[in-house]
GROMACS .gro file of C-alpha atoms in nm:
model
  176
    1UNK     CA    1   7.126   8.624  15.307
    2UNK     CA    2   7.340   8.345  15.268
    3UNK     CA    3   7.697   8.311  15.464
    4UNK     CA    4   7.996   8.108  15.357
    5UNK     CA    5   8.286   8.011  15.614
    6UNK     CA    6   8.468   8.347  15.486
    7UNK     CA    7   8.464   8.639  15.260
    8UNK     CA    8   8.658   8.470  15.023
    9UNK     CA    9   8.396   8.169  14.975
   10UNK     CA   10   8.107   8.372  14.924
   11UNK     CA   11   8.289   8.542  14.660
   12UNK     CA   12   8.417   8.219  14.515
   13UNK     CA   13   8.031   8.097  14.537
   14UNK     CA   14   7.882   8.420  14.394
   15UNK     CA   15   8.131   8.387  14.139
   16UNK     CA   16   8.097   7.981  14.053
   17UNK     CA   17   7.757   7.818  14.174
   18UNK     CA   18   7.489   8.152  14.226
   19UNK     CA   19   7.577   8.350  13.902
   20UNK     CA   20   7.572   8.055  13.670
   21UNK     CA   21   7.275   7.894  13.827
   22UNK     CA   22   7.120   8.248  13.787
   23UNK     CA   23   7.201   8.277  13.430
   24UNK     CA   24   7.053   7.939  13.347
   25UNK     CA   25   6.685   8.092  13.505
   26UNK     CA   26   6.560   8.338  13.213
   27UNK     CA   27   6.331   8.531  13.512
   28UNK     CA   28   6.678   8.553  13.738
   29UNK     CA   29   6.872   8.668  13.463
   30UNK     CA   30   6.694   8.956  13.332
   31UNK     CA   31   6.656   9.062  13.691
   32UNK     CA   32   7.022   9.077  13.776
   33UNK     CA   33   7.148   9.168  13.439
   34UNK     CA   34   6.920   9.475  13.432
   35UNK     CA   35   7.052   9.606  13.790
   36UNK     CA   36   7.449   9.501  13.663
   37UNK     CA   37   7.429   9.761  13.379
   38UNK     CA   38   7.316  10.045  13.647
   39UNK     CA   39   7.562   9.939  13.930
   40UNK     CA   40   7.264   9.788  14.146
   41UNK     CA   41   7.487   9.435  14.194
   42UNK     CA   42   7.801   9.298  14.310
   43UNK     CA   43   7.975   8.999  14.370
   44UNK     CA   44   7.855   8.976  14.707
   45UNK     CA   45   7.527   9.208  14.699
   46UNK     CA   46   7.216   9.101  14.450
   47UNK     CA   47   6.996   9.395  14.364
   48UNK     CA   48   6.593   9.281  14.193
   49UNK     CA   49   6.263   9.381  14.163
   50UNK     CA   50   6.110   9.217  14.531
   51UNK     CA   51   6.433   9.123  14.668
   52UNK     CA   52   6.758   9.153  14.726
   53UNK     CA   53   7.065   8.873  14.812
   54UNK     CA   54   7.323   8.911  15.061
   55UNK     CA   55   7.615   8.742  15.013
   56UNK     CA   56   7.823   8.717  15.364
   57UNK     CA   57   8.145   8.551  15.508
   58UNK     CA   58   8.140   8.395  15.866
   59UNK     CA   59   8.453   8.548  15.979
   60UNK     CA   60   8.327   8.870  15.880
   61UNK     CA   61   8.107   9.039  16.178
   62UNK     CA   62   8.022   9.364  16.048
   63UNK     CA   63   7.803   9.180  15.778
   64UNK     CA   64   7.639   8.960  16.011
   65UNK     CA   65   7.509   9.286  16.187
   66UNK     CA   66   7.252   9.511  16.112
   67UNK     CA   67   6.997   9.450  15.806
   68UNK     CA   68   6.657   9.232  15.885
   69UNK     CA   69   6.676   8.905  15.693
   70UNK     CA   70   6.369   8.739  15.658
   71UNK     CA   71   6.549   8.408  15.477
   72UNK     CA   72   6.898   8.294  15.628
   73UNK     CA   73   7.098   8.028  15.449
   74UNK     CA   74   7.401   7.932  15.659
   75UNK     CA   75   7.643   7.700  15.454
   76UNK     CA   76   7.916   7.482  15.591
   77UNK     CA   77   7.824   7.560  15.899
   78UNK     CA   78   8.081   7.342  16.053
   79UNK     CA   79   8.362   7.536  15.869
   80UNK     CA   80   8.253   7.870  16.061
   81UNK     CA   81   8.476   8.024  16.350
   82UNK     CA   82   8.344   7.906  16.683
   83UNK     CA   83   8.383   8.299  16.847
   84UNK     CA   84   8.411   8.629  16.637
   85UNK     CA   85   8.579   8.965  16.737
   86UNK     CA   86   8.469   8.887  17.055
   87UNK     CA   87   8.081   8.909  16.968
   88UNK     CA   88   7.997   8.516  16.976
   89UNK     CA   89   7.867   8.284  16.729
   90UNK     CA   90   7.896   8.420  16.367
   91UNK     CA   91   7.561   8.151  16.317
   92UNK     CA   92   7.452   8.368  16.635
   93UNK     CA   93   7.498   8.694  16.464
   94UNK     CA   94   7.324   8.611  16.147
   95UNK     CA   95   7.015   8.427  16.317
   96UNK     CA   96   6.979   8.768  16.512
   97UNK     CA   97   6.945   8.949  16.183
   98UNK     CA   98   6.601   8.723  16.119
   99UNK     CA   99   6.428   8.829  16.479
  100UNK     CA  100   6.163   9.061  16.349
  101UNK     CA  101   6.021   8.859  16.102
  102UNK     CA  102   5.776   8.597  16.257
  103UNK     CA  103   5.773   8.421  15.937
  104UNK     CA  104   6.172   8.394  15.925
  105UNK     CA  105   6.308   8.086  15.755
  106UNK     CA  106   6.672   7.960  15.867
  107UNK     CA  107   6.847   7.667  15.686
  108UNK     CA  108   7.148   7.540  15.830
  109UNK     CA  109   7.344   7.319  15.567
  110UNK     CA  110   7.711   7.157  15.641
  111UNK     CA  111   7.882   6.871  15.647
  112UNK     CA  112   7.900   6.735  15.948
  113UNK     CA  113   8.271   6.711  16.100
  114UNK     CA  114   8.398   6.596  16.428
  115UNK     CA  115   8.158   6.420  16.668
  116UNK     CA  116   8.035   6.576  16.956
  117UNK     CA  117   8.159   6.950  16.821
  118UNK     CA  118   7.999   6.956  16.520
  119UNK     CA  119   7.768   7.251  16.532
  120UNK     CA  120   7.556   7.078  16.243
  121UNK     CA  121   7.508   6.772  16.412
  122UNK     CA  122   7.434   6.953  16.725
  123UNK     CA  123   7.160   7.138  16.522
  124UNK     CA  124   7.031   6.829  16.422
  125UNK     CA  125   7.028   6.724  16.779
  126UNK     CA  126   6.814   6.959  16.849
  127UNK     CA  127   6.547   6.911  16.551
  128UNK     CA  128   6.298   6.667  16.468
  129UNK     CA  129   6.584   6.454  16.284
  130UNK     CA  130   6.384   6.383  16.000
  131UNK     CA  131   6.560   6.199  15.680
  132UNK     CA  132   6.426   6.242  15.324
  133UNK     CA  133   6.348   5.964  15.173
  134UNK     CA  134   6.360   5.879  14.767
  135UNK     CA  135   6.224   5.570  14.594
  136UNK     CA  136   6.437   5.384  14.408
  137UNK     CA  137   6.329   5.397  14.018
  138UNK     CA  138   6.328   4.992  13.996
  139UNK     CA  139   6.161   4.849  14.317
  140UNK     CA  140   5.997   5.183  14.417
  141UNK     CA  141   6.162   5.157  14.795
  142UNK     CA  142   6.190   5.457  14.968
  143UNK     CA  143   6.532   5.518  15.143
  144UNK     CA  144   6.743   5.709  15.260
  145UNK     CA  145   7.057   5.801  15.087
  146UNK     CA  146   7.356   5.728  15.203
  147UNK     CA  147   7.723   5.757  15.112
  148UNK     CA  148   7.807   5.395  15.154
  149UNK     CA  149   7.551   5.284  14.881
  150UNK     CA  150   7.710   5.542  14.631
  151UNK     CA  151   7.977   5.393  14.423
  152UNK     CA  152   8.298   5.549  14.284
  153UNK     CA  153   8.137   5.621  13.951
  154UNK     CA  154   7.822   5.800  14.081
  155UNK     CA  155   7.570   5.537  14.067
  156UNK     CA  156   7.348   5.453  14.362
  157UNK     CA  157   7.311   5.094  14.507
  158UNK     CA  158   6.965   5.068  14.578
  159UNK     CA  159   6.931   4.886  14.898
  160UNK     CA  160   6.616   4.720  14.874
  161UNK     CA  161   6.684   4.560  14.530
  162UNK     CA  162   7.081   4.630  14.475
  163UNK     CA  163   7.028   4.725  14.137
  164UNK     CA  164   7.244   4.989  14.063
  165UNK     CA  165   7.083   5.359  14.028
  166UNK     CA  166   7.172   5.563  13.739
  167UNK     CA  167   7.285   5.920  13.813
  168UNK     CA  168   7.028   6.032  13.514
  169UNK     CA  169   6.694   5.901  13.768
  170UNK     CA  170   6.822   6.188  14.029
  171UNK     CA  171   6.562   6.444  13.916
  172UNK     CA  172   6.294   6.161  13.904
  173UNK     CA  173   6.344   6.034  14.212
  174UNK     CA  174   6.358   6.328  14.376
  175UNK     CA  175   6.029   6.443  14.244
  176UNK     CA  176   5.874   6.185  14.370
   0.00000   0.00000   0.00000
């Protein structure tokens, strides 16, 4: 399952990031263009063979209710409503979903907002606050990235070497 701030952004994400991502995978496109022709998928439900994808708003409580999930992505979870209908945390709601699987797998993504009541931040409070490091594809320092060292035309400012990182080294450094 993965939950947007609202209905309307999951459909807008359905719509503009999953389904062309999807159709640029050969594997992910057979498997969701087979189950289109026979009514198996919607904007916001994903039929395939193994698995299916649940496409959910945060201001929406009767699809944060239910259904096991075994894999949770929560997006922009700063955006969500802090209370819903009255039945707590829509994050709440959703992470209940996961509860029978001892294997679950929950990733919260957002950007952070306001200090202090950021429920991201807060989350990353309460983790191991781990950064992810890169190396930089000219002096091979690992860092962290951060928006300060990214200029206005994409490029990275190393900050070892302050060379200037090409946007095309992305997939390289990351590999690494």
């Amino acid at each position: 399952m993965v939950v947007q701030p609202t209905v309307d952004m999951a459909e807008k994400w359905s719509k503009q990031r999953f389904t062309p991502a999807a159709a640029m995978m050969p594997v992910m496109d057979d498997l969701l263009s087979n189950k289109s022709r026979d009514g198996g998928n919607t904007t916001l439900l994903k039929l395939f063979a193994g698995g299916i994808l649940i496409i959910s708003g945060a201001n929406s409580a009767a699809s944060l209710r239910s259904m096991p999930i075994k894999r949770l992505g929560l997006d922009e979870l700063d955006a969500y409503p802090i209370g819903l209908d009255g039945e707590g945390s829509p994050a709440d709601l959703a992470t209940q979903r996961t509860s029978t699987f001892v294997r679950r797998k929950i990733l919260k993504i957002s950007t952070p907002t306001i200090k202090d009541l950021s429920a991201v931040d807060y989350e990353f409070e309460l983790s191991d606050q781990r950064f992810y490091h890169v190396p930089c594809p000219h002096c091979v320092h690992c860092q962290v990235l951060r928006d300060d060292n990214l200029t206005d035309d994409g490029r990275y400012l190393c900050e070892s070497c302050g060379i200037l990182i090409e946007e095309h080294y992305k997939t390289q450094m990351l590999a690494k």
